[in-house]
Tab-separated table of C-alpha atoms in Angstrom:
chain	number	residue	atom	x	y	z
A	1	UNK	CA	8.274	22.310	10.178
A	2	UNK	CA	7.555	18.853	10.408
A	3	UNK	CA	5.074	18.968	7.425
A	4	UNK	CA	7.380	20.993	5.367
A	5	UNK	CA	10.283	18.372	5.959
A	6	UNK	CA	7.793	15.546	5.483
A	7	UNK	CA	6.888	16.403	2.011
A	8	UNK	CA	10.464	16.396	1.173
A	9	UNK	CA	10.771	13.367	2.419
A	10	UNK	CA	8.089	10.633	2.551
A	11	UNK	CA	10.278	8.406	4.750
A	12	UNK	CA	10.620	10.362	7.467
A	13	UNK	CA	10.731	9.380	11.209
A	14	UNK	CA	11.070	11.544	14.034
A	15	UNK	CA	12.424	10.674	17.432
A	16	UNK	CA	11.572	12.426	20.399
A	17	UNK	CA	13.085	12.809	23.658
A	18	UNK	CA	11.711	14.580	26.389
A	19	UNK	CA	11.836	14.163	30.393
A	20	UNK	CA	8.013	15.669	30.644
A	21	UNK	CA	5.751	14.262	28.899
A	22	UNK	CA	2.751	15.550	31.282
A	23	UNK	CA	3.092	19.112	32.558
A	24	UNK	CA	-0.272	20.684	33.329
A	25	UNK	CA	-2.461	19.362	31.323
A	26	UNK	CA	-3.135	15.539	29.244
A	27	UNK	CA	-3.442	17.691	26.278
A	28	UNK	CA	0.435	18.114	26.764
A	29	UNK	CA	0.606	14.241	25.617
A	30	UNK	CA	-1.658	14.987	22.277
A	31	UNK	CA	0.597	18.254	21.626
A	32	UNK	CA	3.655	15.723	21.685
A	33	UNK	CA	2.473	12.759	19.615
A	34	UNK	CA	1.045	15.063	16.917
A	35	UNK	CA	4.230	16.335	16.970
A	36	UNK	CA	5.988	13.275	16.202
A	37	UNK	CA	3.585	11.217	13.703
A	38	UNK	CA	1.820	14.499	11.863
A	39	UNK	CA	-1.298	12.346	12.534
A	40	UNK	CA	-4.719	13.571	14.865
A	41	UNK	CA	-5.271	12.729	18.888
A	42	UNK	CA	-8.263	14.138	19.391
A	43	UNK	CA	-9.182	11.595	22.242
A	44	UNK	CA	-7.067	12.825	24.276
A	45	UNK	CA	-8.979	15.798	25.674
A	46	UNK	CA	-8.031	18.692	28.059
A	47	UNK	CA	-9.728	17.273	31.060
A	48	UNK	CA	-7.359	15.896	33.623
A	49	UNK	CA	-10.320	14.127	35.723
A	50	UNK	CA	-11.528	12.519	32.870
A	51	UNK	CA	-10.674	8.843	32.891
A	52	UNK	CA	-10.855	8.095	29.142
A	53	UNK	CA	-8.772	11.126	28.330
A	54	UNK	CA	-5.650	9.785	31.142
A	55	UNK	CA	-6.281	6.442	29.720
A	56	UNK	CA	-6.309	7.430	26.107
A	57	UNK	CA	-2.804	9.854	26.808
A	58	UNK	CA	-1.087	6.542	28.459
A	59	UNK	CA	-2.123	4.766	25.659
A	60	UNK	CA	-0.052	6.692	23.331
A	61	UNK	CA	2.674	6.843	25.093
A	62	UNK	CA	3.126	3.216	25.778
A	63	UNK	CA	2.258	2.350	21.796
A	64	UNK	CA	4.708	4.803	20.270
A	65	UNK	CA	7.787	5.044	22.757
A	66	UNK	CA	8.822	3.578	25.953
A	67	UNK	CA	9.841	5.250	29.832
A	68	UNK	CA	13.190	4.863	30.827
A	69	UNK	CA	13.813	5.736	35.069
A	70	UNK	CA	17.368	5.502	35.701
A	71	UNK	CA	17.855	3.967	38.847
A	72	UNK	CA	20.446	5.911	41.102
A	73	UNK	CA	22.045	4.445	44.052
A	74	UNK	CA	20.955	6.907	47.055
A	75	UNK	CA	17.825	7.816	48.826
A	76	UNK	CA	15.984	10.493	47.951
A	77	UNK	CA	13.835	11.788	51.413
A	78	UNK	CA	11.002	14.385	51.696
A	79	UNK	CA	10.070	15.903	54.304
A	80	UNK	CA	7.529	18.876	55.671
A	81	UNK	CA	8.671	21.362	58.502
A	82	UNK	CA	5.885	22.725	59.965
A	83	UNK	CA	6.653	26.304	61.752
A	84	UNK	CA	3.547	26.451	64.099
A	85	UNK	CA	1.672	29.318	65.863
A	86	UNK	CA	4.595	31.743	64.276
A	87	UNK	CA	2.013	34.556	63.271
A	88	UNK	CA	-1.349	35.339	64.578
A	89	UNK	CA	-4.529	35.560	61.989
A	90	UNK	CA	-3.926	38.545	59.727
A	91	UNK	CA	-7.065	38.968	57.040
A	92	UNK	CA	-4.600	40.246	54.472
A	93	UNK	CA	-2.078	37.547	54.440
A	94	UNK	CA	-5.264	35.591	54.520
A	95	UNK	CA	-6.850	37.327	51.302
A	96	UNK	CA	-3.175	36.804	49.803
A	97	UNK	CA	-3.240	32.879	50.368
A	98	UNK	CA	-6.645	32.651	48.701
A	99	UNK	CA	-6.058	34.699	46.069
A	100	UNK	CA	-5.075	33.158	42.747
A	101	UNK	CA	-3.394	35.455	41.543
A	102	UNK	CA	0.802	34.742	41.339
A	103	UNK	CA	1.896	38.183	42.560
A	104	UNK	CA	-0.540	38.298	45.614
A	105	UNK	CA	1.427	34.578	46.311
A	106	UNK	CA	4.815	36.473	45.685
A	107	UNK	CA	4.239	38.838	48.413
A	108	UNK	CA	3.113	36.502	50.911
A	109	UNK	CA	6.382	34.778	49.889
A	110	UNK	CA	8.241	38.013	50.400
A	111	UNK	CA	6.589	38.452	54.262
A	112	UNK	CA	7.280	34.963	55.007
A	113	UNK	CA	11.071	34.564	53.819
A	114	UNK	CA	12.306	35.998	57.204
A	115	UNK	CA	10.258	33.869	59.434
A	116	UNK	CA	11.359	30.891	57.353
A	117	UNK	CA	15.247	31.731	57.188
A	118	UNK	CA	15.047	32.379	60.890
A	119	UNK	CA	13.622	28.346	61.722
A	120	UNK	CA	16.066	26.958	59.144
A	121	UNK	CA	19.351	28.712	61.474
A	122	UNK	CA	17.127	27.918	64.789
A	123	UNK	CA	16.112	24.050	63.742
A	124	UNK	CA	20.013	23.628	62.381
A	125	UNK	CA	18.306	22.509	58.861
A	126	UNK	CA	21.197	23.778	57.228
A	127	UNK	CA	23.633	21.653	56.265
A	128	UNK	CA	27.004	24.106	55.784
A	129	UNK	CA	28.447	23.876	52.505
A	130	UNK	CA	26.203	21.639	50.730
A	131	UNK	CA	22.931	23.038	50.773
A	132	UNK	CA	20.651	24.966	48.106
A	133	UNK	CA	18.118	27.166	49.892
A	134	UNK	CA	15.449	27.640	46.686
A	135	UNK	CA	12.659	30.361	46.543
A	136	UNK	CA	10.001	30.246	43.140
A	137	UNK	CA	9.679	34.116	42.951
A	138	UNK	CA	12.959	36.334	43.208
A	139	UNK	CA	11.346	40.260	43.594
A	140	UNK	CA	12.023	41.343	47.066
A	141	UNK	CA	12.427	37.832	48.156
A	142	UNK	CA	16.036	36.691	47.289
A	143	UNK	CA	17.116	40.306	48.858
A	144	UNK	CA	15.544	39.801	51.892
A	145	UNK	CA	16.883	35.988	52.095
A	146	UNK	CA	20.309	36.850	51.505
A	147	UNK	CA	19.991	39.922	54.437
A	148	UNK	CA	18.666	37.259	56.655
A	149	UNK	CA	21.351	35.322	55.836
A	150	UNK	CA	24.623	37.866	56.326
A	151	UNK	CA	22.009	38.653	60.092
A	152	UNK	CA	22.424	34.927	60.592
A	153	UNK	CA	26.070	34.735	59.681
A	154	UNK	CA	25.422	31.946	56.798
A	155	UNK	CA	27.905	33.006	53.880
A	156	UNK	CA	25.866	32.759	50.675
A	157	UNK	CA	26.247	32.187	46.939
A	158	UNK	CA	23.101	33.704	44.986
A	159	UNK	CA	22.105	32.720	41.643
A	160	UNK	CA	19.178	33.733	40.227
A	161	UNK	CA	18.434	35.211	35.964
A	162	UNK	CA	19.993	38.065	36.820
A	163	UNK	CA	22.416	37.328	39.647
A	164	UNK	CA	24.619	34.514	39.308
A	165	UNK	CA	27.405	34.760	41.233
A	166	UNK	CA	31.100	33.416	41.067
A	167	UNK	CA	29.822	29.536	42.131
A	168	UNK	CA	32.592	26.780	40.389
A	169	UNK	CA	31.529	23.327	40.260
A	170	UNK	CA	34.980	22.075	39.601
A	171	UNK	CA	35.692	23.666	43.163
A	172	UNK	CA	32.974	21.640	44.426
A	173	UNK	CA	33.374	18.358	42.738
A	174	UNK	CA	37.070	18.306	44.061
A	175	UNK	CA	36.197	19.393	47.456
A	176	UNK	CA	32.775	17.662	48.061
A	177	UNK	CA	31.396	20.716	49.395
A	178	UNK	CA	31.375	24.298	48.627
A	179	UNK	CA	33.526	27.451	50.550
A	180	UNK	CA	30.415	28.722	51.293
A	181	UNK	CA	27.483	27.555	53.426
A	182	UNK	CA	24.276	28.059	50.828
A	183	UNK	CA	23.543	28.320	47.435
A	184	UNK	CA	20.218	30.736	47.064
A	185	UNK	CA	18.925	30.126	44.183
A	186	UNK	CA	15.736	30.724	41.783
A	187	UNK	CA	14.531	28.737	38.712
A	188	UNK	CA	17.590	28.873	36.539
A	189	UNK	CA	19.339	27.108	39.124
A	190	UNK	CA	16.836	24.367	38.566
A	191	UNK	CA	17.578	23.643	34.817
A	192	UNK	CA	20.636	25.266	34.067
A	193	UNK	CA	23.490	24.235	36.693
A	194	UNK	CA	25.168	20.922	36.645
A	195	UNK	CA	27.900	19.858	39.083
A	196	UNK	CA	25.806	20.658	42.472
A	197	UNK	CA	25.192	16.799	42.954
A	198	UNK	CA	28.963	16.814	43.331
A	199	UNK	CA	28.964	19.331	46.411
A	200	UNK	CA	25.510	19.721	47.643
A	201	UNK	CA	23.189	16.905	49.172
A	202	UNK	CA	19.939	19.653	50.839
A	203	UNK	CA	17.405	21.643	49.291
A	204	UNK	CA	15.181	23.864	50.799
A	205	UNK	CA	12.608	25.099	49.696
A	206	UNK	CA	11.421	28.495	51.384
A	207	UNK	CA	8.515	28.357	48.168
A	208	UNK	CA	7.190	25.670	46.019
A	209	UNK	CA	7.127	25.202	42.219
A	210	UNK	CA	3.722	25.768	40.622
A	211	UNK	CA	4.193	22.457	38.492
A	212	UNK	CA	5.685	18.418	39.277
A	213	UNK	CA	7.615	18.651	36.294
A	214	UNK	CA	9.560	21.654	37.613
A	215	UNK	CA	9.736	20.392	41.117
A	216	UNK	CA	11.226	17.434	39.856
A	217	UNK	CA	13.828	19.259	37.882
A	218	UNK	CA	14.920	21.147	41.086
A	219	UNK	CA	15.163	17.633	43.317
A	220	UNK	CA	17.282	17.097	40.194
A	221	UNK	CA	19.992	19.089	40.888
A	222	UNK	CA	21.067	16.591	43.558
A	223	UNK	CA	19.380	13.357	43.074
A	224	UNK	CA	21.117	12.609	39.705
A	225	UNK	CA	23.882	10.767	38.746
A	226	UNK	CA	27.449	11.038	39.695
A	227	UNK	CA	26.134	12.341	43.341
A	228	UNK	CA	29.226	11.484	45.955
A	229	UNK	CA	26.318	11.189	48.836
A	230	UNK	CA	23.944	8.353	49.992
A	231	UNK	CA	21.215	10.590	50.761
A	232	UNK	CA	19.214	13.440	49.017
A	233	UNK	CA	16.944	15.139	51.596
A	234	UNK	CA	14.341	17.740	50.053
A	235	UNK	CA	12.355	19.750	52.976
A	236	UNK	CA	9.928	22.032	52.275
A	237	UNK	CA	8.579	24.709	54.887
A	238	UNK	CA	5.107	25.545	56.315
A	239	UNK	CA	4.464	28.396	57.984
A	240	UNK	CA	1.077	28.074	59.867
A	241	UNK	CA	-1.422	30.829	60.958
A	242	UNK	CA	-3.796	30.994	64.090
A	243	UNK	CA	-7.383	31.263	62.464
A	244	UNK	CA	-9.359	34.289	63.315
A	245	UNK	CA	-11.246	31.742	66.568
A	246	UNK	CA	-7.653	31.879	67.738
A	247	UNK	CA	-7.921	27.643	67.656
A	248	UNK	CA	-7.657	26.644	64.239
A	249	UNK	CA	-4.233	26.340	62.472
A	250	UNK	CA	-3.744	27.181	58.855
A	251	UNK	CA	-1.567	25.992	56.657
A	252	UNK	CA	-0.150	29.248	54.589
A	253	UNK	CA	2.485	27.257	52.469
A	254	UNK	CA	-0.094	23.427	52.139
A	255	UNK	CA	-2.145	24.914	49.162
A	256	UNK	CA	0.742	25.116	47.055
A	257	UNK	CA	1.769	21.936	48.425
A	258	UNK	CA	-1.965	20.369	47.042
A	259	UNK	CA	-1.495	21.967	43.441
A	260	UNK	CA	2.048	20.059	43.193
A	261	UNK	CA	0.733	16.660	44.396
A	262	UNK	CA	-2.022	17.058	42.094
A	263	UNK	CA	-0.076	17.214	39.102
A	264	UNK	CA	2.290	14.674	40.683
A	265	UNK	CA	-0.899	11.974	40.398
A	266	UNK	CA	-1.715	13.746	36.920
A	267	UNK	CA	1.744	13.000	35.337
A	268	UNK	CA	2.179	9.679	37.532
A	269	UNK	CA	-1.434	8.474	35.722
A	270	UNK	CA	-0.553	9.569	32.315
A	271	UNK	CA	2.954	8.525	32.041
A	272	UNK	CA	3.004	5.276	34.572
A	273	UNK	CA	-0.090	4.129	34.073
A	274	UNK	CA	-1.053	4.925	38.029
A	275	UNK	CA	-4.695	5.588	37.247
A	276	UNK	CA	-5.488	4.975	40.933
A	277	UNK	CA	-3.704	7.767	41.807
A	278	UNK	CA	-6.610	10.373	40.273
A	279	UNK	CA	-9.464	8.076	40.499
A	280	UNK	CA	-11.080	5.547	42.836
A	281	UNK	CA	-12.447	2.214	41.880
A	282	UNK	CA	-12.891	-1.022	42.758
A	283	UNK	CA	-10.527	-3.952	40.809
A	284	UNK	CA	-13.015	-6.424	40.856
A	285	UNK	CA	-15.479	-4.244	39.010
A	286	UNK	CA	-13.349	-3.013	36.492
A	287	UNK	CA	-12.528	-6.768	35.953
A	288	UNK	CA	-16.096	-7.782	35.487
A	289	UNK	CA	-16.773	-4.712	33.270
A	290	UNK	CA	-13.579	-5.688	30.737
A	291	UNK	CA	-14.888	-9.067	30.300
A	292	UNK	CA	-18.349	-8.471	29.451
A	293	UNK	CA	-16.428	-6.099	26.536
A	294	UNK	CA	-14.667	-8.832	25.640
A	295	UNK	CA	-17.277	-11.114	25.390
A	296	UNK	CA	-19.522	-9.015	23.474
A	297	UNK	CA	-16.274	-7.739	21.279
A	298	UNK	CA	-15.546	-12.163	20.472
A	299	UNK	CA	-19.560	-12.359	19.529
A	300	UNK	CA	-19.778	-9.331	17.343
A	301	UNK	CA	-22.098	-7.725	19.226
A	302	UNK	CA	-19.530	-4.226	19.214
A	303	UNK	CA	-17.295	-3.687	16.635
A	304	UNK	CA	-13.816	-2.816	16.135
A	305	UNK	CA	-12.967	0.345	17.521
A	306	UNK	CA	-9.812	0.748	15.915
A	307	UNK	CA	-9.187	4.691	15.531
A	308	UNK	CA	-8.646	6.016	11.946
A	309	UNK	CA	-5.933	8.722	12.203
A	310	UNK	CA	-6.367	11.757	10.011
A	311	UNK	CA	-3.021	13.686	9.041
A	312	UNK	CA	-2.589	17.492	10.590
């Protein structure tokens, strides 16, 4: 499309917009300036622990566009539950946490959702009308949330792809809290509802995102403008297991945990600049190695680097 319109028009400039720039992969970053200027990236490679590739992605960024972080004017706090010695070692919700496969992680989600609901009602993590209890798979799950739920006398909005129920915003925005006590909700609540920063100020999550970019969508929801509260609290659950030695803890719900945090420092290198946050150096070194570039760049001993873009 953009070579077709190009040709039509030689004076063409194209403006892009988007709120993740990073999602999986630095290659995202080359996908999106090719876009734009119709011009080659190949520098920027796949590899996400590859220094010259983050470097190369933030590069582009920072010479074609410019990061805009709207600064809102409530606290946004994070925080891990830990639900310890709930379930003794079991080798096949074992096999299902190493697994990396999605619907082996869906059905440890599934066994886990009761255990979970049951700590939120016990710990009083619920705050009643203004909380969003959030689950990444739906099969089997969501059901089994919202029977714990009606056990637990919570009262319960679900909206999921296929099950969005009657939920008004305008209700919520003039009450400051909904007429009922939770929202469950899947992914589409994460992208496609506005109004909830009017009404709700808790997520839960009973099971992670897979990427930062999504996770950050969800927090979204209610650490966004026009929010009526001071603070935003995410928590996200961990369900631990006793280790076949009977001694050892493990943490079922950390791995997913790792992968988010991971991309986190991905997207936080290639879009801020935060190169520390993948890779470990020392200042003074890096220092000392940029000036003896420099020096040999002034005395002509390396040339110009300057990249020569070829057109797509």
């Amino acid at each position: 499309l953009r070579k077709t319109c190009a040709k039509a028009n030689t004076d063409l400039k194209v403006l892009g917009m988007t709120a993740t720039p990073c999602v999986n992969k630095v290659s995202d970053v080359r996908n999106i300036m090719e876009l734009l200027t119709g011009l080659k990236y190949d520098e920027i490679g796949d590899k996400a622990k590859n220094i010259f590739h983050c470097c190369s992605a933030y590069q582009a960024l920072l010479l074609n566009g410019f990061r805009y972080i709207p600064q809102y004017p409530m606290v946004r706090s994070e925080k891990i539950i830990k639900i310890n010695h709930s379930i003794p070692f079991d080798k096949d919700i074992y096999s299902m946490l190493k697994s990396k496969n999605g619907n082996k992680w869906s059905e440890l989600d599934k066994m886990l959702a009761d255990i979970k609901f049951k700590m939120m009602v016990d710990q009083n993590l619920i705050n009643h009308g203004r909380t969003i209890v959030y689950t990444n798979y739906v099969t089997g799950i969501v059901d089994n949330i919202s029977k714990a739920a009606t056990a637990n006398g919570v009262s319960h909005y679900v909206f999921t792809g296929e099950n969005k129920d009657d939920y008004n915003p305008c209700y919520a925005k003039a009450n400051s809290k909904m007429d009922r006590d939770v929202i469950i909700g899947s992914k589409p609540i994460s992208t496609g509802v506005d109004g909830l920063q009017y009404c709700c100020d808790t997520i839960i999550i009973m099971s992670m995102p897979y990427t930062f970019a999504e996770y950050e969508q969800l927090t979204g929801r209610i650490y966004r403008q026009g929010s009526v509260f001071i603070d935003a609290k995410i928590i996200r659950l961990n369900v631990t297991m006793k280790s076949k030695n009977g001694v050892t803890d493990i943490d079922l719900d950390q791995r997913r945990f790792e992968i988010v945090d991971n991309k986190k420092k991905l997207c936080k290198a290639v879009v801020d600049g935060n190169i520390k946050e993948i890779f470990r150096y020392r200042e003074d070194d890096l220092k000392e190695g940029a000036k003896k570039i420099a020096k040999k760049y002034l005395s002509g001993e390396i040339a110009d680097n300057t990249i020569n873009r070829e057109s797509i």
